[in-house]
């Protein structure tokens, strides 16, 4: 049975000193949880956080990686490098990377394959932009992203995936999808996974919602049948807020 995962996506926020201060505050508040908790931090903060969270079950995630093992790719970091320092998860294909760094379903697919081969669990992000939702194309767009991103991925690996449904219009806008809208899309994703693989696979995949999740709306979102957790941006930067979401 799948276990929900609440992951913080710090984006390009926090210095190492700030990350360490967060960890001190967070550990004072954290006494374990039935859901999984993870922080996806900038590369330069990962090692410090790994040390800071030693002895706890808080997992560590990166926000991006390259799909090759090594090579002349200035500025990039490989899955093996992340694994070496104890990274558990990697966000792949976040809408900000698709928008500002030209990521496509094809690069997302290559990264997912590489993450799995390095022993890192991908948190695959999919979601439509506002114009697509308004044009009634949200489901079509999400289907294309899901199928493109998972091309050639075996059922055995797909079952280990984390998928984050993040409608782009709800990210950082304060305008979250209603729990019903989020649940409807997560149910649609699970149905697609069943068609692409099997019911057993689709039952295993953790499907998160992301987009303006905060303490005030976490309970309503987390109580939805098809939603197995959250990918939290802004509200994960404050230890107290993130903890409230984990304890929804
Ligand atoms: P916010 O929670 O700040 O809307 O960000 C969501 C997000 O992009 C998580 O990956």
PDB file of C-alpha atoms and ligand atoms in Angstrom:
ATOM      1  CA  UNK A   1       0.000   0.000   0.000  1.00  0.00           C
ATOM      2  CA  UNK A   2       1.362   3.378  -0.921  1.00  0.00           C
ATOM      3  CA  UNK A   3       2.450   5.818   1.743  1.00  0.00           C
ATOM      4  CA  UNK A   4       1.777   9.525   1.223  1.00  0.00           C
ATOM      5  CA  UNK A   5       4.744  11.847   0.765  1.00  0.00           C
ATOM      6  CA  UNK A   6       4.894  15.500   1.671  1.00  0.00           C
ATOM      7  CA  UNK A   7       7.897  17.094   0.049  1.00  0.00           C
ATOM      8  CA  UNK A   8       9.119  20.652   0.248  1.00  0.00           C
ATOM      9  CA  UNK A   9      10.485  22.253  -2.896  1.00  0.00           C
ATOM     10  CA  UNK A  10      12.726  25.074  -1.767  1.00  0.00           C
ATOM     11  CA  UNK A  11      13.381  26.237  -5.342  1.00  0.00           C
ATOM     12  CA  UNK A  12      16.240  28.789  -5.348  1.00  0.00           C
ATOM     13  CA  UNK A  13      15.817  29.850  -1.731  1.00  0.00           C
ATOM     14  CA  UNK A  14      18.018  29.539   1.362  1.00  0.00           C
ATOM     15  CA  UNK A  15      21.761  29.701   1.883  1.00  0.00           C
ATOM     16  CA  UNK A  16      23.521  26.858   3.694  1.00  0.00           C
ATOM     17  CA  UNK A  17      23.383  28.812   6.957  1.00  0.00           C
ATOM     18  CA  UNK A  18      19.645  29.328   6.486  1.00  0.00           C
ATOM     19  CA  UNK A  19      19.133  25.666   5.621  1.00  0.00           C
ATOM     20  CA  UNK A  20      20.964  24.628   8.780  1.00  0.00           C
ATOM     21  CA  UNK A  21      18.874  27.006  10.875  1.00  0.00           C
ATOM     22  CA  UNK A  22      15.720  25.520   9.297  1.00  0.00           C
ATOM     23  CA  UNK A  23      16.890  22.003  10.185  1.00  0.00           C
ATOM     24  CA  UNK A  24      17.480  22.941  13.826  1.00  0.00           C
ATOM     25  CA  UNK A  25      13.997  24.444  14.122  1.00  0.00           C
ATOM     26  CA  UNK A  26      12.363  21.633  12.170  1.00  0.00           C
ATOM     27  CA  UNK A  27      13.963  18.895  14.268  1.00  0.00           C
ATOM     28  CA  UNK A  28      12.675  20.502  17.445  1.00  0.00           C
ATOM     29  CA  UNK A  29       9.144  20.286  16.080  1.00  0.00           C
ATOM     30  CA  UNK A  30       9.385  16.935  14.301  1.00  0.00           C
ATOM     31  CA  UNK A  31       8.541  13.759  16.158  1.00  0.00           C
ATOM     32  CA  UNK A  32       8.035  11.425  13.210  1.00  0.00           C
ATOM     33  CA  UNK A  33       4.980  11.096  11.005  1.00  0.00           C
ATOM     34  CA  UNK A  34       2.859   8.462   9.264  1.00  0.00           C
ATOM     35  CA  UNK A  35       3.456  10.201   5.964  1.00  0.00           C
ATOM     36  CA  UNK A  36       6.897  10.534   4.451  1.00  0.00           C
ATOM     37  CA  UNK A  37       8.621  13.908   4.715  1.00  0.00           C
ATOM     38  CA  UNK A  38      11.269  15.186   2.323  1.00  0.00           C
ATOM     39  CA  UNK A  39      13.050  18.436   1.534  1.00  0.00           C
ATOM     40  CA  UNK A  40      14.161  19.151  -2.031  1.00  0.00           C
ATOM     41  CA  UNK A  41      16.867  21.764  -1.656  1.00  0.00           C
ATOM     42  CA  UNK A  42      19.319  23.562  -3.956  1.00  0.00           C
ATOM     43  CA  UNK A  43      22.387  21.421  -4.751  1.00  0.00           C
ATOM     44  CA  UNK A  44      24.734  23.336  -2.461  1.00  0.00           C
ATOM     45  CA  UNK A  45      22.522  22.784   0.581  1.00  0.00           C
ATOM     46  CA  UNK A  46      22.090  19.003   0.177  1.00  0.00           C
ATOM     47  CA  UNK A  47      25.176  17.842   2.022  1.00  0.00           C
ATOM     48  CA  UNK A  48      24.556  20.138   4.986  1.00  0.00           C
ATOM     49  CA  UNK A  49      20.945  18.949   5.192  1.00  0.00           C
ATOM     50  CA  UNK A  50      22.005  15.325   4.929  1.00  0.00           C
ATOM     51  CA  UNK A  51      24.149  15.819   8.007  1.00  0.00           C
ATOM     52  CA  UNK A  52      21.549  17.889   9.806  1.00  0.00           C
ATOM     53  CA  UNK A  53      18.811  15.272   9.339  1.00  0.00           C
ATOM     54  CA  UNK A  54      20.989  12.300  10.273  1.00  0.00           C
ATOM     55  CA  UNK A  55      19.133  10.044  12.701  1.00  0.00           C
ATOM     56  CA  UNK A  56      15.705  11.212  11.485  1.00  0.00           C
ATOM     57  CA  UNK A  57      13.544   9.732   8.720  1.00  0.00           C
ATOM     58  CA  UNK A  58      13.381  13.036   6.827  1.00  0.00           C
ATOM     59  CA  UNK A  59      14.390  12.332   3.236  1.00  0.00           C
ATOM     60  CA  UNK A  60      16.417  14.483   0.938  1.00  0.00           C
ATOM     61  CA  UNK A  61      15.662  15.511  -2.623  1.00  0.00           C
ATOM     62  CA  UNK A  62      17.317  17.470  -5.411  1.00  0.00           C
ATOM     63  CA  UNK A  63      15.370  19.662  -7.829  1.00  0.00           C
ATOM     64  CA  UNK A  64      17.024  18.630 -11.081  1.00  0.00           C
ATOM     65  CA  UNK A  65      19.752  16.413 -12.553  1.00  0.00           C
ATOM     66  CA  UNK A  66      21.292  15.622 -15.930  1.00  0.00           C
ATOM     67  CA  UNK A  67      20.393  12.502 -17.882  1.00  0.00           C
ATOM     68  CA  UNK A  68      23.983  11.516 -18.734  1.00  0.00           C
ATOM     69  CA  UNK A  69      26.362   9.820 -16.293  1.00  0.00           C
ATOM     70  CA  UNK A  70      29.152  12.330 -16.899  1.00  0.00           C
ATOM     71  CA  UNK A  71      30.568  14.487 -19.661  1.00  0.00           C
ATOM     72  CA  UNK A  72      31.194  17.990 -20.915  1.00  0.00           C
ATOM     73  CA  UNK A  73      27.942  19.492 -19.646  1.00  0.00           C
ATOM     74  CA  UNK A  74      29.029  22.649 -17.878  1.00  0.00           C
ATOM     75  CA  UNK A  75      26.885  23.517 -14.900  1.00  0.00           C
ATOM     76  CA  UNK A  76      25.135  20.172 -14.668  1.00  0.00           C
ATOM     77  CA  UNK A  77      24.998  17.541 -11.920  1.00  0.00           C
ATOM     78  CA  UNK A  78      24.530  13.807 -12.507  1.00  0.00           C
ATOM     79  CA  UNK A  79      22.261  11.318 -10.759  1.00  0.00           C
ATOM     80  CA  UNK A  80      25.326   9.400  -9.548  1.00  0.00           C
ATOM     81  CA  UNK A  81      26.719  12.543  -7.907  1.00  0.00           C
ATOM     82  CA  UNK A  82      23.435  13.044  -6.085  1.00  0.00           C
ATOM     83  CA  UNK A  83      23.244   9.431  -5.016  1.00  0.00           C
ATOM     84  CA  UNK A  84      26.779   9.579  -3.647  1.00  0.00           C
ATOM     85  CA  UNK A  85      25.784  12.204  -1.095  1.00  0.00           C
ATOM     86  CA  UNK A  86      22.651  10.333  -0.046  1.00  0.00           C
ATOM     87  CA  UNK A  87      19.915  11.997  -2.084  1.00  0.00           C
ATOM     88  CA  UNK A  88      16.696   9.936  -2.116  1.00  0.00           C
ATOM     89  CA  UNK A  89      14.468  11.898  -4.500  1.00  0.00           C
ATOM     90  CA  UNK A  90      14.856  14.205  -7.465  1.00  0.00           C
ATOM     91  CA  UNK A  91      12.164  16.520  -8.808  1.00  0.00           C
ATOM     92  CA  UNK A  92      12.063  16.056 -12.568  1.00  0.00           C
ATOM     93  CA  UNK A  93      10.308  18.233 -15.104  1.00  0.00           C
ATOM     94  CA  UNK A  94       9.044  20.926 -12.747  1.00  0.00           C
ATOM     95  CA  UNK A  95       7.011  23.467 -14.713  1.00  0.00           C
ATOM     96  CA  UNK A  96       9.608  26.146 -13.944  1.00  0.00           C
ATOM     97  CA  UNK A  97      12.242  23.989 -15.615  1.00  0.00           C
ATOM     98  CA  UNK A  98       9.947  23.362 -18.561  1.00  0.00           C
ATOM     99  CA  UNK A  99       9.220  27.095 -18.832  1.00  0.00           C
ATOM    100  CA  UNK A 100      12.661  28.638 -18.204  1.00  0.00           C
ATOM    101  CA  UNK A 101      15.100  25.850 -19.071  1.00  0.00           C
ATOM    102  CA  UNK A 102      13.488  24.292 -22.115  1.00  0.00           C
ATOM    103  CA  UNK A 103      12.763  20.910 -20.541  1.00  0.00           C
ATOM    104  CA  UNK A 104      10.552  18.699 -22.644  1.00  0.00           C
ATOM    105  CA  UNK A 105       8.757  15.399 -22.169  1.00  0.00           C
ATOM    106  CA  UNK A 106      11.763  13.845 -23.916  1.00  0.00           C
ATOM    107  CA  UNK A 107      14.354  15.204 -21.451  1.00  0.00           C
ATOM    108  CA  UNK A 108      12.021  14.367 -18.580  1.00  0.00           C
ATOM    109  CA  UNK A 109      11.862  10.807 -19.885  1.00  0.00           C
ATOM    110  CA  UNK A 110      15.660  10.504 -20.121  1.00  0.00           C
ATOM    111  CA  UNK A 111      16.075  11.917 -16.611  1.00  0.00           C
ATOM    112  CA  UNK A 112      13.518   9.539 -15.117  1.00  0.00           C
ATOM    113  CA  UNK A 113      15.301   6.568 -16.682  1.00  0.00           C
ATOM    114  CA  UNK A 114      18.649   7.783 -15.327  1.00  0.00           C
ATOM    115  CA  UNK A 115      17.322   8.596 -11.864  1.00  0.00           C
ATOM    116  CA  UNK A 116      15.937   5.068 -11.496  1.00  0.00           C
ATOM    117  CA  UNK A 117      19.166   3.520 -12.698  1.00  0.00           C
ATOM    118  CA  UNK A 118      21.056   5.501 -10.027  1.00  0.00           C
ATOM    119  CA  UNK A 119      18.621   4.451  -7.295  1.00  0.00           C
ATOM    120  CA  UNK A 120      16.951   7.838  -6.963  1.00  0.00           C
ATOM    121  CA  UNK A 121      13.159   8.119  -6.893  1.00  0.00           C
ATOM    122  CA  UNK A 122      11.907  10.651  -9.435  1.00  0.00           C
ATOM    123  CA  UNK A 123       9.200  13.108  -8.442  1.00  0.00           C
ATOM    124  CA  UNK A 124       7.807  13.646 -11.919  1.00  0.00           C
ATOM    125  CA  UNK A 125       5.954  16.946 -12.310  1.00  0.00           C
ATOM    126  CA  UNK A 126       3.098  17.366 -14.749  1.00  0.00           C
ATOM    127  CA  UNK A 127       0.371  19.960 -15.079  1.00  0.00           C
ATOM    128  CA  UNK A 128      -1.352  22.321 -17.444  1.00  0.00           C
ATOM    129  CA  UNK A 129      -1.062  26.105 -17.801  1.00  0.00           C
ATOM    130  CA  UNK A 130      -4.061  28.378 -17.345  1.00  0.00           C
ATOM    131  CA  UNK A 131      -4.853  28.791 -21.046  1.00  0.00           C
ATOM    132  CA  UNK A 132      -4.920  25.022 -21.424  1.00  0.00           C
ATOM    133  CA  UNK A 133      -7.314  24.628 -18.489  1.00  0.00           C
ATOM    134  CA  UNK A 134      -9.543  27.424 -19.759  1.00  0.00           C
ATOM    135  CA  UNK A 135      -9.577  25.832 -23.209  1.00  0.00           C
ATOM    136  CA  UNK A 136     -10.722  22.511 -21.701  1.00  0.00           C
ATOM    137  CA  UNK A 137      -7.417  20.867 -22.599  1.00  0.00           C
ATOM    138  CA  UNK A 138      -6.042  20.124 -19.117  1.00  0.00           C
ATOM    139  CA  UNK A 139      -6.621  16.370 -19.306  1.00  0.00           C
ATOM    140  CA  UNK A 140      -5.196  16.095 -22.819  1.00  0.00           C
ATOM    141  CA  UNK A 141      -2.045  17.999 -21.801  1.00  0.00           C
ATOM    142  CA  UNK A 142      -1.483  15.935 -18.661  1.00  0.00           C
ATOM    143  CA  UNK A 143      -1.988  12.716 -20.636  1.00  0.00           C
ATOM    144  CA  UNK A 144       0.634  13.762 -23.182  1.00  0.00           C
ATOM    145  CA  UNK A 145       3.126  14.708 -20.454  1.00  0.00           C
ATOM    146  CA  UNK A 146       2.554  11.458 -18.596  1.00  0.00           C
ATOM    147  CA  UNK A 147       2.873   9.232 -21.651  1.00  0.00           C
ATOM    148  CA  UNK A 148       5.874  11.122 -23.023  1.00  0.00           C
ATOM    149  CA  UNK A 149       7.685  11.185 -19.702  1.00  0.00           C
ATOM    150  CA  UNK A 150       7.170   7.484 -19.068  1.00  0.00           C
ATOM    151  CA  UNK A 151       8.034   6.204 -22.532  1.00  0.00           C
ATOM    152  CA  UNK A 152       9.841   2.877 -22.220  1.00  0.00           C
ATOM    153  CA  UNK A 153       9.699   2.825 -18.413  1.00  0.00           C
ATOM    154  CA  UNK A 154       8.932  -0.695 -17.189  1.00  0.00           C
ATOM    155  CA  UNK A 155       5.979  -1.519 -14.954  1.00  0.00           C
ATOM    156  CA  UNK A 156       8.383  -2.506 -12.171  1.00  0.00           C
ATOM    157  CA  UNK A 157       9.946   0.958 -12.154  1.00  0.00           C
ATOM    158  CA  UNK A 158       6.745   2.880 -12.817  1.00  0.00           C
ATOM    159  CA  UNK A 159       5.295   1.404  -9.612  1.00  0.00           C
ATOM    160  CA  UNK A 160       8.025   3.218  -7.653  1.00  0.00           C
ATOM    161  CA  UNK A 161       7.310   6.636  -9.126  1.00  0.00           C
ATOM    162  CA  UNK A 162       6.141   9.735  -7.361  1.00  0.00           C
ATOM    163  CA  UNK A 163       4.046  11.953  -9.619  1.00  0.00           C
ATOM    164  CA  UNK A 164       3.253  15.534  -8.687  1.00  0.00           C
ATOM    165  CA  UNK A 165       0.229  17.058 -10.378  1.00  0.00           C
ATOM    166  CA  UNK A 166       0.964  20.762 -10.337  1.00  0.00           C
ATOM    167  CA  UNK A 167      -1.402  22.975 -12.317  1.00  0.00           C
ATOM    168  CA  UNK A 168       0.885  25.818 -13.353  1.00  0.00           C
ATOM    169  CA  UNK A 169      -1.797  28.435 -12.670  1.00  0.00           C
ATOM    170  CA  UNK A 170      -1.794  27.413  -9.000  1.00  0.00           C
ATOM    171  CA  UNK A 171       1.963  27.671  -8.401  1.00  0.00           C
ATOM    172  CA  UNK A 172       3.066  30.619  -6.310  1.00  0.00           C
ATOM    173  CA  UNK A 173      -0.158  32.439  -7.134  1.00  0.00           C
ATOM    174  CA  UNK A 174      -2.040  31.802  -3.912  1.00  0.00           C
ATOM    175  CA  UNK A 175      -4.768  30.408  -6.140  1.00  0.00           C
ATOM    176  CA  UNK A 176      -4.824  26.707  -5.388  1.00  0.00           C
ATOM    177  CA  UNK A 177      -6.873  24.209  -7.328  1.00  0.00           C
ATOM    178  CA  UNK A 178      -9.959  23.181  -5.365  1.00  0.00           C
ATOM    179  CA  UNK A 179      -9.518  19.821  -3.623  1.00  0.00           C
ATOM    180  CA  UNK A 180     -12.089  18.453  -6.079  1.00  0.00           C
ATOM    181  CA  UNK A 181     -10.191  19.731  -9.133  1.00  0.00           C
ATOM    182  CA  UNK A 182      -6.939  18.297  -7.781  1.00  0.00           C
ATOM    183  CA  UNK A 183      -8.578  14.990  -6.892  1.00  0.00           C
ATOM    184  CA  UNK A 184     -10.205  14.708 -10.311  1.00  0.00           C
ATOM    185  CA  UNK A 185      -6.860  15.075 -12.091  1.00  0.00           C
ATOM    186  CA  UNK A 186      -5.058  12.710  -9.720  1.00  0.00           C
ATOM    187  CA  UNK A 187      -7.797  10.112 -10.353  1.00  0.00           C
ATOM    188  CA  UNK A 188      -7.368  10.662 -14.099  1.00  0.00           C
ATOM    189  CA  UNK A 189      -3.597  10.122 -13.794  1.00  0.00           C
ATOM    190  CA  UNK A 190      -4.140   6.916 -11.823  1.00  0.00           C
ATOM    191  CA  UNK A 191      -6.586   5.646 -14.460  1.00  0.00           C
ATOM    192  CA  UNK A 192      -4.075   6.398 -17.210  1.00  0.00           C
ATOM    193  CA  UNK A 193      -1.394   4.492 -15.290  1.00  0.00           C
ATOM    194  CA  UNK A 194      -3.749   1.552 -15.063  1.00  0.00           C
ATOM    195  CA  UNK A 195      -4.257   1.660 -18.844  1.00  0.00           C
ATOM    196  CA  UNK A 196      -0.534   2.073 -19.546  1.00  0.00           C
ATOM    197  CA  UNK A 197       0.510  -0.588 -17.028  1.00  0.00           C
ATOM    198  CA  UNK A 198      -1.767  -2.504 -14.656  1.00  0.00           C
ATOM    199  CA  UNK A 199      -4.071  -1.813 -11.731  1.00  0.00           C
ATOM    200  CA  UNK A 200      -1.358  -3.082  -9.421  1.00  0.00           C
ATOM    201  CA  UNK A 201       1.080  -0.493 -10.725  1.00  0.00           C
ATOM    202  CA  UNK A 202      -1.403   2.364 -10.566  1.00  0.00           C
ATOM    203  CA  UNK A 203      -2.247   1.412  -6.977  1.00  0.00           C
ATOM    204  CA  UNK A 204       1.383   1.777  -5.969  1.00  0.00           C
ATOM    205  CA  UNK A 205       2.192   5.157  -7.515  1.00  0.00           C
ATOM    206  CA  UNK A 206       2.230   8.077  -5.096  1.00  0.00           C
ATOM    207  CA  UNK A 207       0.383  11.005  -6.699  1.00  0.00           C
ATOM    208  CA  UNK A 208       0.901  14.355  -5.035  1.00  0.00           C
ATOM    209  CA  UNK A 209      -0.799  17.680  -5.584  1.00  0.00           C
ATOM    210  CA  UNK A 210       1.285  20.851  -5.730  1.00  0.00           C
ATOM    211  CA  UNK A 211       0.297  24.511  -6.027  1.00  0.00           C
ATOM    212  CA  UNK A 212      -0.219  26.944  -3.149  1.00  0.00           C
ATOM    213  CA  UNK A 213      -0.488  24.219  -0.514  1.00  0.00           C
ATOM    214  CA  UNK A 214      -0.359  25.811   2.921  1.00  0.00           C
ATOM    215  CA  UNK A 215      -1.377  24.932   6.495  1.00  0.00           C
ATOM    216  CA  UNK A 216      -4.861  26.371   5.946  1.00  0.00           C
ATOM    217  CA  UNK A 217      -5.747  24.117   2.990  1.00  0.00           C
ATOM    218  CA  UNK A 218      -3.560  21.032   3.613  1.00  0.00           C
ATOM    219  CA  UNK A 219      -6.209  19.018   5.453  1.00  0.00           C
ATOM    220  CA  UNK A 220      -8.838  19.433   2.736  1.00  0.00           C
ATOM    221  CA  UNK A 221      -6.349  18.487   0.031  1.00  0.00           C
ATOM    222  CA  UNK A 222      -4.811  15.555   1.887  1.00  0.00           C
ATOM    223  CA  UNK A 223      -8.203  14.114   2.769  1.00  0.00           C
ATOM    224  CA  UNK A 224      -9.088  13.637  -0.882  1.00  0.00           C
ATOM    225  CA  UNK A 225      -9.204  10.002  -1.889  1.00  0.00           C
ATOM    226  CA  UNK A 226      -6.795  10.127  -4.835  1.00  0.00           C
ATOM    227  CA  UNK A 227      -4.244  12.572  -3.425  1.00  0.00           C
ATOM    228  CA  UNK A 228      -1.246  10.977  -1.728  1.00  0.00           C
ATOM    229  CA  UNK A 229       0.638  13.983  -0.515  1.00  0.00           C
ATOM    230  CA  UNK A 230       1.854  17.367  -1.577  1.00  0.00           C
ATOM    231  CA  UNK A 231       4.760  19.111  -3.219  1.00  0.00           C
ATOM    232  CA  UNK A 232       5.001  22.334  -1.279  1.00  0.00           C
ATOM    233  CA  UNK A 233       6.827  25.436  -2.472  1.00  0.00           C
ATOM    234  CA  UNK A 234       6.586  28.651  -0.461  1.00  0.00           C
ATOM    235  CA  UNK A 235       5.100  27.122   2.684  1.00  0.00           C
ATOM    236  CA  UNK A 236       7.989  24.632   2.985  1.00  0.00           C
ATOM    237  CA  UNK A 237      10.453  27.451   3.652  1.00  0.00           C
ATOM    238  CA  UNK A 238       9.151  27.988   7.176  1.00  0.00           C
ATOM    239  CA  UNK A 239       9.727  25.042   9.516  1.00  0.00           C
ATOM    240  CA  UNK A 240       6.514  25.695  11.447  1.00  0.00           C
ATOM    241  CA  UNK A 241       4.314  25.922   8.343  1.00  0.00           C
ATOM    242  CA  UNK A 242       5.876  22.867   6.741  1.00  0.00           C
ATOM    243  CA  UNK A 243       5.401  20.916   9.972  1.00  0.00           C
ATOM    244  CA  UNK A 244       1.741  21.940  10.129  1.00  0.00           C
ATOM    245  CA  UNK A 245       1.265  20.595   6.618  1.00  0.00           C
ATOM    246  CA  UNK A 246       2.992  17.328   7.518  1.00  0.00           C
ATOM    247  CA  UNK A 247       0.709  17.022  10.534  1.00  0.00           C
ATOM    248  CA  UNK A 248      -2.332  18.019   8.465  1.00  0.00           C
TER     249      UNK A 248
HETATM  250  P1  LIG B   1       3.905  26.966  -4.195  1.00  0.00           P
HETATM  251  O1  LIG B   1       3.537  26.007  -3.086  1.00  0.00           O
HETATM  252  O2  LIG B   1       4.785  28.085  -3.731  1.00  0.00           O
HETATM  253  O3  LIG B   1       2.703  27.400  -4.964  1.00  0.00           O
HETATM  254  O4  LIG B   1       4.823  26.118  -5.222  1.00  0.00           O
HETATM  255  C1  LIG B   1       4.377  24.899  -5.682  1.00  0.00           C
HETATM  256  C2  LIG B   1       5.464  24.217  -6.393  1.00  0.00           C
HETATM  257  O5  LIG B   1       5.886  24.640  -7.449  1.00  0.00           O
HETATM  258  C3  LIG B   1       6.037  23.018  -5.772  1.00  0.00           C
HETATM  259  O6  LIG B   1       6.886  22.348  -6.663  1.00  0.00           O
END
